[in-house]
PDB file of C-alpha atoms and ligand atoms in Angstrom:
ATOM      1  CA  MET A   1      -1.756 -17.361   3.331  1.00 91.00           C
ATOM      2  CA  TRP A   2      -4.962 -18.792   1.839  1.00 94.00           C
ATOM      3  CA  ASN A   3      -6.731 -18.811   5.207  1.00 96.00           C
ATOM      4  CA  LYS A   4      -5.541 -15.309   6.103  1.00 96.00           C
ATOM      5  CA  VAL A   5      -6.782 -13.957   2.773  1.00 97.00           C
ATOM      6  CA  GLN A   6     -10.177 -15.623   3.225  1.00 97.00           C
ATOM      7  CA  GLU A   7     -10.438 -14.300   6.795  1.00 97.00           C
ATOM      8  CA  THR A   8      -9.817 -10.721   5.627  1.00 97.00           C
ATOM      9  CA  VAL A   9     -12.208 -11.166   2.699  1.00 98.00           C
ATOM     10  CA  ASN A  10     -14.924 -12.532   4.985  1.00 97.00           C
ATOM     11  CA  TYR A  11     -14.461  -9.631   7.402  1.00 97.00           C
ATOM     12  CA  ILE A  12     -14.805  -7.076   4.596  1.00 97.00           C
ATOM     13  CA  LYS A  13     -17.781  -8.873   3.035  1.00 97.00           C
ATOM     14  CA  ALA A  14     -19.575  -9.051   6.384  1.00 97.00           C
ATOM     15  CA  LYS A  15     -18.895  -5.377   7.045  1.00 96.00           C
ATOM     16  CA  THR A  16     -19.708  -3.975   3.593  1.00 96.00           C
ATOM     17  CA  GLY A  17     -21.618  -6.579   1.556  1.00 95.00           C
ATOM     18  CA  PHE A  18     -19.776  -5.027  -1.374  1.00 96.00           C
ATOM     19  CA  THR A  19     -18.489  -6.868  -4.473  1.00 97.00           C
ATOM     20  CA  PRO A  20     -15.918  -4.787  -6.361  1.00 97.00           C
ATOM     21  CA  GLN A  21     -15.165  -5.451 -10.051  1.00 97.00           C
ATOM     22  CA  TYR A  22     -12.210  -3.091 -10.284  1.00 97.00           C
ATOM     23  CA  GLY A  23      -9.304  -2.657  -7.889  1.00 97.00           C
ATOM     24  CA  VAL A  24      -7.249   0.522  -7.871  1.00 96.00           C
ATOM     25  CA  ILE A  25      -3.904   1.102  -6.154  1.00 95.00           C
ATOM     26  CA  LEU A  26      -2.955   4.748  -5.908  1.00 87.00           C
ATOM     27  CA  GLY A  27       0.657   5.891  -6.034  1.00 84.00           C
ATOM     28  CA  SER A  28       2.515   8.735  -4.315  1.00 76.00           C
ATOM     29  CA  GLY A  29       0.696  12.047  -4.767  1.00 73.00           C
ATOM     30  CA  LEU A  30      -2.138  10.369  -6.709  1.00 76.00           C
ATOM     31  CA  GLY A  31      -4.486   9.576  -3.814  1.00 75.00           C
ATOM     32  CA  GLY A  32      -7.019  12.271  -4.810  1.00 80.00           C
ATOM     33  CA  PHE A  33      -8.602   9.759  -7.175  1.00 85.00           C
ATOM     34  CA  ALA A  34     -10.581   8.625  -4.173  1.00 84.00           C
ATOM     35  CA  ASP A  35     -12.634  11.843  -4.567  1.00 87.00           C
ATOM     36  CA  ASP A  36     -13.922  10.515  -7.899  1.00 89.00           C
ATOM     37  CA  ILE A  37     -15.457   7.511  -6.204  1.00 92.00           C
ATOM     38  CA  THR A  38     -18.966   7.740  -4.844  1.00 93.00           C
ATOM     39  CA  ILE A  39     -17.922   6.253  -1.549  1.00 95.00           C
ATOM     40  CA  GLU A  40     -20.108   3.622   0.090  1.00 95.00           C
ATOM     41  CA  HIS A  41     -17.671   2.248   2.670  1.00 96.00           C
ATOM     42  CA  SER A  42     -14.238   3.199   3.905  1.00 94.00           C
ATOM     43  CA  LEU A  43     -12.165   0.890   6.087  1.00 95.00           C
ATOM     44  CA  PRO A  44      -8.827   1.917   7.626  1.00 92.00           C
ATOM     45  CA  TYR A  45      -6.128  -0.718   7.173  1.00 91.00           C
ATOM     46  CA  SER A  46      -5.681  -0.771  10.937  1.00 89.00           C
ATOM     47  CA  GLU A  47      -9.182  -2.261  11.247  1.00 91.00           C
ATOM     48  CA  LEU A  48      -8.608  -5.108   8.786  1.00 94.00           C
ATOM     49  CA  PRO A  49      -7.432  -8.474  10.119  1.00 95.00           C
ATOM     50  CA  ASN A  50      -4.031  -9.531   8.691  1.00 95.00           C
ATOM     51  CA  PHE A  51      -3.498  -6.198   6.896  1.00 91.00           C
ATOM     52  CA  PRO A  52      -0.145  -4.434   7.222  1.00 87.00           C
ATOM     53  CA  VAL A  53      -0.339  -0.760   8.235  1.00 71.00           C
ATOM     54  CA  SER A  54       0.907   1.980   5.905  1.00 60.00           C
ATOM     55  CA  THR A  55       3.625   4.363   7.144  1.00 60.00           C
ATOM     56  CA  VAL A  56       4.794   6.579   4.267  1.00 55.00           C
ATOM     57  CA  GLU A  57       4.022  10.295   4.040  1.00 54.00           C
ATOM     58  CA  GLY A  58       1.410  10.949   1.339  1.00 47.00           C
ATOM     59  CA  HIS A  59      -0.344   7.615   1.926  1.00 50.00           C
ATOM     60  CA  ALA A  60      -3.561   7.660   3.937  1.00 58.00           C
ATOM     61  CA  GLY A  61      -3.962   3.967   4.637  1.00 85.00           C
ATOM     62  CA  LYS A  62      -7.519   2.901   3.932  1.00 90.00           C
ATOM     63  CA  LEU A  63      -9.599   0.791   1.614  1.00 94.00           C
ATOM     64  CA  ILE A  64     -12.351   2.713  -0.132  1.00 94.00           C
ATOM     65  CA  PHE A  65     -15.391   0.993  -1.619  1.00 97.00           C
ATOM     66  CA  GLY A  66     -17.776   2.722  -3.969  1.00 97.00           C
ATOM     67  CA  LYS A  67     -18.893   3.487  -7.490  1.00 96.00           C
ATOM     68  CA  ILE A  68     -17.382   4.984 -10.618  1.00 96.00           C
ATOM     69  CA  GLY A  69     -20.322   5.214 -13.016  1.00 93.00           C
ATOM     70  CA  ASP A  70     -22.109   1.907 -12.610  1.00 94.00           C
ATOM     71  CA  LYS A  71     -18.952  -0.036 -11.704  1.00 96.00           C
ATOM     72  CA  ASN A  72     -18.066  -1.237  -8.240  1.00 97.00           C
ATOM     73  CA  VAL A  73     -14.570  -0.232  -7.228  1.00 97.00           C
ATOM     74  CA  VAL A  74     -12.228  -0.860  -4.313  1.00 97.00           C
ATOM     75  CA  ALA A  75      -9.302   1.543  -4.016  1.00 95.00           C
ATOM     76  CA  MET A  76      -6.255   1.282  -1.819  1.00 92.00           C
ATOM     77  CA  GLN A  77      -5.417   4.714  -0.561  1.00 86.00           C
ATOM     78  CA  GLY A  78      -1.809   4.054   0.385  1.00 83.00           C
ATOM     79  CA  ARG A  79       0.170   1.019  -0.657  1.00 87.00           C
ATOM     80  CA  PHE A  80       2.851  -1.046   0.992  1.00 92.00           C
ATOM     81  CA  HIS A  81       6.410  -0.785  -0.249  1.00 93.00           C
ATOM     82  CA  TYR A  82       9.134  -3.369   0.134  1.00 95.00           C
ATOM     83  CA  TYR A  83      11.566  -0.633   1.261  1.00 94.00           C
ATOM     84  CA  GLU A  84       9.387   0.039   4.303  1.00 91.00           C
ATOM     85  CA  GLY A  85      10.417  -3.364   5.596  1.00 92.00           C
ATOM     86  CA  TYR A  86       7.336  -5.383   4.651  1.00 93.00           C
ATOM     87  CA  SER A  87       7.840  -8.815   3.146  1.00 95.00           C
ATOM     88  CA  MET A  88       6.732  -9.301  -0.444  1.00 97.00           C
ATOM     89  CA  GLN A  89       3.818 -11.376   0.900  1.00 96.00           C
ATOM     90  CA  GLU A  90       2.714  -8.370   2.974  1.00 95.00           C
ATOM     91  CA  VAL A  91       3.226  -5.925   0.088  1.00 95.00           C
ATOM     92  CA  THR A  92       0.938  -7.998  -2.121  1.00 97.00           C
ATOM     93  CA  PHE A  93      -1.568  -9.214   0.470  1.00 97.00           C
ATOM     94  CA  PRO A  94      -4.188  -6.564  -0.451  1.00 97.00           C
ATOM     95  CA  VAL A  95      -4.125  -7.734  -4.077  1.00 98.00           C
ATOM     96  CA  ARG A  96      -4.955 -11.270  -2.953  1.00 98.00           C
ATOM     97  CA  VAL A  97      -7.807  -9.864  -0.877  1.00 98.00           C
ATOM     98  CA  MET A  98      -9.103  -7.829  -3.819  1.00 98.00           C
ATOM     99  CA  LYS A  99      -9.201 -10.954  -5.975  1.00 98.00           C
ATOM    100  CA  TYR A 100     -11.436 -12.862  -3.548  1.00 98.00           C
ATOM    101  CA  LEU A 101     -13.664  -9.844  -2.994  1.00 98.00           C
ATOM    102  CA  GLY A 102     -14.441 -10.170  -6.705  1.00 97.00           C
ATOM    103  CA  VAL A 103     -11.964  -7.875  -8.477  1.00 98.00           C
ATOM    104  CA  GLU A 104     -11.172  -8.929 -12.043  1.00 97.00           C
ATOM    105  CA  LYS A 105      -9.243  -5.886 -13.204  1.00 98.00           C
ATOM    106  CA  LEU A 106      -6.478  -4.167 -11.276  1.00 98.00           C
ATOM    107  CA  ILE A 107      -5.410  -0.599 -12.027  1.00 97.00           C
ATOM    108  CA  VAL A 108      -2.114   0.532 -10.550  1.00 97.00           C
ATOM    109  CA  SER A 109      -0.588   3.994 -10.543  1.00 94.00           C
ATOM    110  CA  ASN A 110       2.812   5.199  -9.443  1.00 94.00           C
ATOM    111  CA  ALA A 111       5.375   7.968  -9.621  1.00 93.00           C
ATOM    112  CA  SER A 112       8.617   7.176 -11.382  1.00 95.00           C
ATOM    113  CA  GLY A 113      11.874   8.622 -12.600  1.00 95.00           C
ATOM    114  CA  GLY A 114      12.171   8.945 -16.383  1.00 96.00           C
ATOM    115  CA  VAL A 115      15.217   7.712 -18.266  1.00 97.00           C
ATOM    116  CA  ASN A 116      13.725   7.858 -21.764  1.00 97.00           C
ATOM    117  CA  SER A 117      15.078  11.109 -23.221  1.00 95.00           C
ATOM    118  CA  PHE A 118      11.724  11.795 -24.925  1.00 95.00           C
ATOM    119  CA  TYR A 119      10.038  12.015 -21.515  1.00 96.00           C
ATOM    120  CA  HIS A 120       9.497  15.156 -19.441  1.00 92.00           C
ATOM    121  CA  VAL A 121       8.509  15.740 -15.839  1.00 92.00           C
ATOM    122  CA  GLY A 122       4.716  15.485 -15.616  1.00 91.00           C
ATOM    123  CA  ASP A 123       4.381  12.993 -18.471  1.00 95.00           C
ATOM    124  CA  ILE A 124       1.830  10.223 -18.106  1.00 96.00           C
ATOM    125  CA  VAL A 125       3.189   6.869 -19.163  1.00 97.00           C
ATOM    126  CA  ILE A 126       1.025   3.839 -19.866  1.00 98.00           C
ATOM    127  CA  LEU A 127       3.029   0.777 -18.874  1.00 98.00           C
ATOM    128  CA  TYR A 128       3.187  -2.043 -21.378  1.00 97.00           C
ATOM    129  CA  ASP A 129       5.872  -4.133 -19.700  1.00 98.00           C
ATOM    130  CA  HIS A 130       8.187  -4.199 -16.732  1.00 98.00           C
ATOM    131  CA  ILE A 131      11.599  -5.409 -15.632  1.00 98.00           C
ATOM    132  CA  ASN A 132      11.672  -6.869 -12.149  1.00 98.00           C
ATOM    133  CA  LEU A 133      14.939  -6.152 -10.371  1.00 98.00           C
ATOM    134  CA  MET A 134      13.549  -6.219  -6.869  1.00 98.00           C
ATOM    135  CA  PRO A 135      15.653  -8.411  -4.592  1.00 97.00           C
ATOM    136  CA  GLU A 136      12.768 -10.624  -3.424  1.00 97.00           C
ATOM    137  CA  HIS A 137      10.026 -12.275  -5.449  1.00 98.00           C
ATOM    138  CA  PRO A 138       6.436 -12.350  -4.151  1.00 98.00           C
ATOM    139  CA  LEU A 139       5.916 -15.887  -5.498  1.00 98.00           C
ATOM    140  CA  ARG A 140       9.071 -17.374  -3.953  1.00 97.00           C
ATOM    141  CA  GLY A 141       8.359 -20.280  -1.633  1.00 95.00           C
ATOM    142  CA  HIS A 142       5.524 -22.780  -1.491  1.00 95.00           C
ATOM    143  CA  ASN A 143       3.030 -22.257  -4.315  1.00 97.00           C
ATOM    144  CA  ASP A 144      -0.630 -22.608  -3.353  1.00 96.00           C
ATOM    145  CA  GLU A 145      -2.277 -23.804  -6.585  1.00 96.00           C
ATOM    146  CA  ARG A 146      -5.606 -22.380  -5.406  1.00 97.00           C
ATOM    147  CA  PHE A 147      -4.137 -18.937  -6.131  1.00 97.00           C
ATOM    148  CA  GLY A 148      -2.345 -19.778  -9.365  1.00 97.00           C
ATOM    149  CA  PRO A 149       0.407 -21.744 -11.106  1.00 97.00           C
ATOM    150  CA  ARG A 150       3.967 -22.331  -9.906  1.00 96.00           C
ATOM    151  CA  PHE A 151       5.507 -21.105 -13.168  1.00 96.00           C
ATOM    152  CA  LEU A 152       3.615 -18.099 -14.308  1.00 97.00           C
ATOM    153  CA  ASN A 153       3.558 -16.842 -17.882  1.00 96.00           C
ATOM    154  CA  MET A 154       4.454 -13.133 -17.857  1.00 97.00           C
ATOM    155  CA  SER A 155       4.113 -12.359 -21.577  1.00 97.00           C
ATOM    156  CA  GLU A 156       1.287  -9.881 -20.970  1.00 97.00           C
ATOM    157  CA  PRO A 157       1.659  -8.362 -17.499  1.00 98.00           C
ATOM    158  CA  TYR A 158      -0.361  -5.318 -18.601  1.00 98.00           C
ATOM    159  CA  SER A 159      -3.518  -6.121 -20.552  1.00 98.00           C
ATOM    160  CA  HIS A 160      -3.240  -5.189 -24.214  1.00 98.00           C
ATOM    161  CA  ALA A 161      -6.992  -4.630 -24.298  1.00 97.00           C
ATOM    162  CA  LEU A 162      -6.893  -2.171 -21.382  1.00 97.00           C
ATOM    163  CA  ILE A 163      -3.891  -0.362 -22.903  1.00 98.00           C
ATOM    164  CA  ALA A 164      -5.740   0.050 -26.220  1.00 97.00           C
ATOM    165  CA  LYS A 165      -8.841   1.293 -24.392  1.00 97.00           C
ATOM    166  CA  ALA A 166      -6.831   3.780 -22.322  1.00 97.00           C
ATOM    167  CA  LYS A 167      -5.150   5.145 -25.435  1.00 97.00           C
ATOM    168  CA  GLU A 168      -8.540   5.709 -27.062  1.00 97.00           C
ATOM    169  CA  ILE A 169      -9.731   7.513 -23.949  1.00 97.00           C
ATOM    170  CA  ALA A 170      -6.580   9.638 -23.881  1.00 96.00           C
ATOM    171  CA  VAL A 171      -7.261  10.776 -27.464  1.00 97.00           C
ATOM    172  CA  GLU A 172     -10.927  11.514 -26.723  1.00 96.00           C
ATOM    173  CA  GLN A 173     -10.036  13.487 -23.595  1.00 93.00           C
ATOM    174  CA  GLY A 174      -7.081  15.317 -25.151  1.00 94.00           C
ATOM    175  CA  ILE A 175      -4.665  13.797 -22.649  1.00 95.00           C
ATOM    176  CA  ASP A 176      -1.145  13.342 -23.936  1.00 95.00           C
ATOM    177  CA  VAL A 177       0.192   9.899 -22.973  1.00 97.00           C
ATOM    178  CA  LYS A 178       3.394   8.042 -23.677  1.00 97.00           C
ATOM    179  CA  ASP A 179       4.012   4.361 -23.229  1.00 95.00           C
ATOM    180  CA  GLY A 180       6.911   2.608 -21.660  1.00 98.00           C
ATOM    181  CA  ILE A 181       8.634  -0.089 -19.673  1.00 98.00           C
ATOM    182  CA  TYR A 182       8.910   0.272 -15.888  1.00 98.00           C
ATOM    183  CA  LEU A 183      11.876  -1.090 -14.021  1.00 98.00           C
ATOM    184  CA  ALA A 184      11.430  -1.818 -10.319  1.00 98.00           C
ATOM    185  CA  LEU A 185      14.216  -1.388  -7.773  1.00 98.00           C
ATOM    186  CA  GLN A 186      13.808  -1.700  -4.033  1.00 97.00           C
ATOM    187  CA  GLY A 187      14.770   1.873  -3.062  1.00 92.00           C
ATOM    188  CA  PRO A 188      14.456   3.753  -0.768  1.00 96.00           C
ATOM    189  CA  THR A 189      17.336   5.744  -2.229  1.00 96.00           C
ATOM    190  CA  PHE A 190      16.681   7.427  -5.538  1.00 95.00           C
ATOM    191  CA  GLU A 191      19.137   6.218  -8.145  1.00 96.00           C
ATOM    192  CA  THR A 192      22.639   7.509  -8.658  1.00 95.00           C
ATOM    193  CA  LEU A 193      23.285   8.963 -12.077  1.00 94.00           C
ATOM    194  CA  SER A 194      25.076   5.719 -12.981  1.00 95.00           C
ATOM    195  CA  GLU A 195      22.109   3.649 -11.802  1.00 96.00           C
ATOM    196  CA  TYR A 196      19.697   5.721 -13.912  1.00 96.00           C
ATOM    197  CA  ARG A 197      22.045   5.103 -16.836  1.00 96.00           C
ATOM    198  CA  MET A 198      21.978   1.374 -16.066  1.00 97.00           C
ATOM    199  CA  VAL A 199      18.171   1.411 -16.049  1.00 97.00           C
ATOM    200  CA  LYS A 200      18.210   2.966 -19.498  1.00 97.00           C
ATOM    201  CA  ILE A 201      20.798   0.528 -20.863  1.00 97.00           C
ATOM    202  CA  LEU A 202      18.719  -2.370 -19.536  1.00 98.00           C
ATOM    203  CA  GLY A 203      15.895  -1.250 -21.783  1.00 97.00           C
ATOM    204  CA  ALA A 204      13.485   0.501 -19.433  1.00 98.00           C
ATOM    205  CA  ASP A 205      11.911   3.940 -19.816  1.00 98.00           C
ATOM    206  CA  CYS A 206      11.273   4.715 -16.178  1.00 98.00           C
ATOM    207  CA  VAL A 207      12.206   3.457 -12.721  1.00 98.00           C
ATOM    208  CA  GLY A 208      10.374   3.214  -9.433  1.00 97.00           C
ATOM    209  CA  MET A 209       9.984   1.316  -6.179  1.00 97.00           C
ATOM    210  CA  SER A 210       6.535  -0.270  -6.454  1.00 96.00           C
ATOM    211  CA  THR A 211       3.901  -1.800  -8.753  1.00 97.00           C
ATOM    212  CA  VAL A 212       5.784  -4.846 -10.036  1.00 98.00           C
ATOM    213  CA  PRO A 213       5.110  -7.066  -6.981  1.00 98.00           C
ATOM    214  CA  GLU A 214       1.391  -6.229  -7.082  1.00 98.00           C
ATOM    215  CA  VAL A 215       1.177  -6.887 -10.814  1.00 98.00           C
ATOM    216  CA  ILE A 216       2.989 -10.228 -10.514  1.00 98.00           C
ATOM    217  CA  VAL A 217       0.598 -11.377  -7.794  1.00 98.00           C
ATOM    218  CA  ALA A 218      -2.434 -10.112  -9.714  1.00 98.00           C
ATOM    219  CA  ARG A 219      -1.303 -12.034 -12.789  1.00 98.00           C
ATOM    220  CA  HIS A 220      -0.721 -15.095 -10.612  1.00 98.00           C
ATOM    221  CA  MET A 221      -4.469 -15.005  -9.909  1.00 98.00           C
ATOM    222  CA  ASP A 222      -5.292 -14.198 -13.537  1.00 97.00           C
ATOM    223  CA  MET A 223      -6.420 -10.631 -12.924  1.00 98.00           C
ATOM    224  CA  GLU A 224      -6.110  -8.212 -15.836  1.00 98.00           C
ATOM    225  CA  CYS A 225      -3.759  -5.317 -15.054  1.00 98.00           C
ATOM    226  CA  PHE A 226      -3.396  -1.740 -16.166  1.00 98.00           C
ATOM    227  CA  GLY A 227      -0.457   0.383 -15.010  1.00 97.00           C
ATOM    228  CA  VAL A 228       0.092   4.111 -15.334  1.00 96.00           C
ATOM    229  CA  SER A 229       3.098   6.072 -14.193  1.00 96.00           C
ATOM    230  CA  VAL A 230       3.685   9.786 -13.719  1.00 94.00           C
ATOM    231  CA  ILE A 231       7.212  10.928 -14.500  1.00 95.00           C
ATOM    232  CA  THR A 232       8.083  13.035 -11.467  1.00 92.00           C
ATOM    233  CA  ASP A 233      11.772  13.537 -12.159  1.00 92.00           C
ATOM    234  CA  MET A 234      14.269  12.819 -14.899  1.00 93.00           C
ATOM    235  CA  GLY A 235      17.186  10.547 -14.193  1.00 89.00           C
ATOM    236  CA  ASP A 236      19.652  12.547 -16.245  1.00 81.00           C
ATOM    237  CA  SER A 237      22.479  14.886 -15.325  1.00 77.00           C
ATOM    238  CA  ASP A 238      20.057  17.855 -15.195  1.00 78.00           C
ATOM    239  CA  GLY A 239      17.391  16.156 -13.099  1.00 74.00           C
ATOM    240  CA  VAL A 240      19.255  13.878 -10.774  1.00 77.00           C
ATOM    241  CA  GLY A 241      20.581  16.629  -8.510  1.00 75.00           C
ATOM    242  CA  SER A 242      17.152  17.894  -7.484  1.00 76.00           C
ATOM    243  CA  VAL A 243      15.126  14.710  -7.004  1.00 79.00           C
ATOM    244  CA  SER A 244      13.460  14.529  -3.600  1.00 81.00           C
ATOM    245  CA  HIS A 245      10.249  13.110  -2.136  1.00 84.00           C
ATOM    246  CA  ASP A 246       8.723  16.615  -2.165  1.00 82.00           C
ATOM    247  CA  GLU A 247       9.524  17.057  -5.837  1.00 81.00           C
ATOM    248  CA  VAL A 248       7.968  13.666  -6.574  1.00 77.00           C
ATOM    249  CA  LEU A 249       4.766  14.557  -4.689  1.00 82.00           C
ATOM    250  CA  GLN A 250       4.503  17.973  -6.361  1.00 80.00           C
ATOM    251  CA  ALA A 251       5.010  16.666  -9.898  1.00 76.00           C
ATOM    252  CA  ALA A 252       2.543  13.837  -9.269  1.00 80.00           C
ATOM    253  CA  ALA A 253      -0.037  16.297  -7.932  1.00 82.00           C
ATOM    254  CA  LEU A 254       0.228  18.395 -11.115  1.00 82.00           C
ATOM    255  CA  ALA A 255      -0.410  15.398 -13.367  1.00 85.00           C
ATOM    256  CA  GLU A 256      -3.027  13.935 -11.062  1.00 89.00           C
ATOM    257  CA  PRO A 257      -6.194  15.393 -12.664  1.00 91.00           C
ATOM    258  CA  LYS A 258      -5.289  13.801 -16.004  1.00 93.00           C
ATOM    259  CA  VAL A 259      -4.432  10.450 -14.454  1.00 93.00           C
ATOM    260  CA  ARG A 260      -7.719  10.562 -12.581  1.00 93.00           C
ATOM    261  CA  THR A 261      -9.681  11.230 -15.752  1.00 93.00           C
ATOM    262  CA  LEU A 262      -7.930   8.396 -17.542  1.00 95.00           C
ATOM    263  CA  ILE A 263      -8.586   5.858 -14.794  1.00 95.00           C
ATOM    264  CA  LYS A 264     -12.130   7.091 -14.188  1.00 94.00           C
ATOM    265  CA  GLU A 265     -13.078   6.744 -17.856  1.00 95.00           C
ATOM    266  CA  LEU A 266     -11.314   3.406 -18.194  1.00 96.00           C
ATOM    267  CA  ILE A 267     -13.467   2.061 -15.389  1.00 96.00           C
ATOM    268  CA  ALA A 268     -16.724   3.822 -16.256  1.00 94.00           C
ATOM    269  CA  THR A 269     -16.666   2.713 -19.888  1.00 94.00           C
ATOM    270  CA  GLY A 270     -15.224  -0.738 -19.198  1.00 89.00           C
ATOM    271  CA  GLU A 271     -16.890  -4.117 -19.136  1.00 81.00           C
TER     272      GLU A 271
HETATM  273  N1  HPA B 301      13.475   6.609  -8.815  1.00 55.07           N
HETATM  274  C1  HPA B 301      12.816   5.706  -8.114  1.00 55.07           C
HETATM  275  N2  HPA B 301      11.586   5.873  -7.684  1.00 55.07           N
HETATM  276  C2  HPA B 301      10.953   7.001  -7.996  1.00 55.07           C
HETATM  277  C3  HPA B 301      11.595   7.992  -8.732  1.00 55.07           C
HETATM  278  C4  HPA B 301      12.936   7.793  -9.164  1.00 55.07           C
HETATM  279  O1  HPA B 301      13.561   8.634  -9.820  1.00 55.07           O
HETATM  280  N3  HPA B 301      10.703   8.997  -8.880  1.00 55.07           N
HETATM  281  C5  HPA B 301       9.572   8.627  -8.254  1.00 55.07           C
HETATM  282  N4  HPA B 301       9.728   7.419  -7.713  1.00 55.07           N
END
């Protein structure tokens, strides 16, 4: 793994000479954020040694390098999901690459189903914790200490400092945000009504099929993380009947401008 990561990093460095400070992973229907970046380089995943190739509708499959304000950013347009059949090592490989390109802060967005009864479709939720119920763990197996420790402290998966900053920005920009706990399941089915109820009983506010593996691996390498979720459907008896991939993409697209502003400002005004 170490050698593969370094090979990919060296390829990208040779090709771009770019050193990103921020990494961004864009969720379903949220890929338009790339338009906010003053793009300097764009590399399709298919060109990158050791990179998996993205398959899901709504995911373009490239790494974008450029500027937000005076910050250097790398964005993944299209992420890898466990339900597509990738191993957890493949799902999280780009995060390892980001780290050795220079990224210190990782910003992750996703679409999720809400189970908190105070949420509505279109809400923007700042994640402050997660519950990992994915069936495979990205750190299972041999631990390479060059990346990080065997037993990783997960008391602050999402940086309190970045959460506080994002909340300030939300107030300044007049963007209504909620906060919450994200529970990760493997998918690809949306949840049954009983499963949504389980998610709620377990203490989460929303449920999705991504993000948690990337955040675990980022924390393994001591990167600071910020996670934001768009509630695209409600996992209650009213919402559960209509949830579909199209509905998810549409609801995400409606909330997208606000999510973009939030992420853009968080980066532009950051350290
Ligand atoms: N469940 C799981 N993943 C999701 C959902 C959901 O309701 N909405 C968007 N992604």
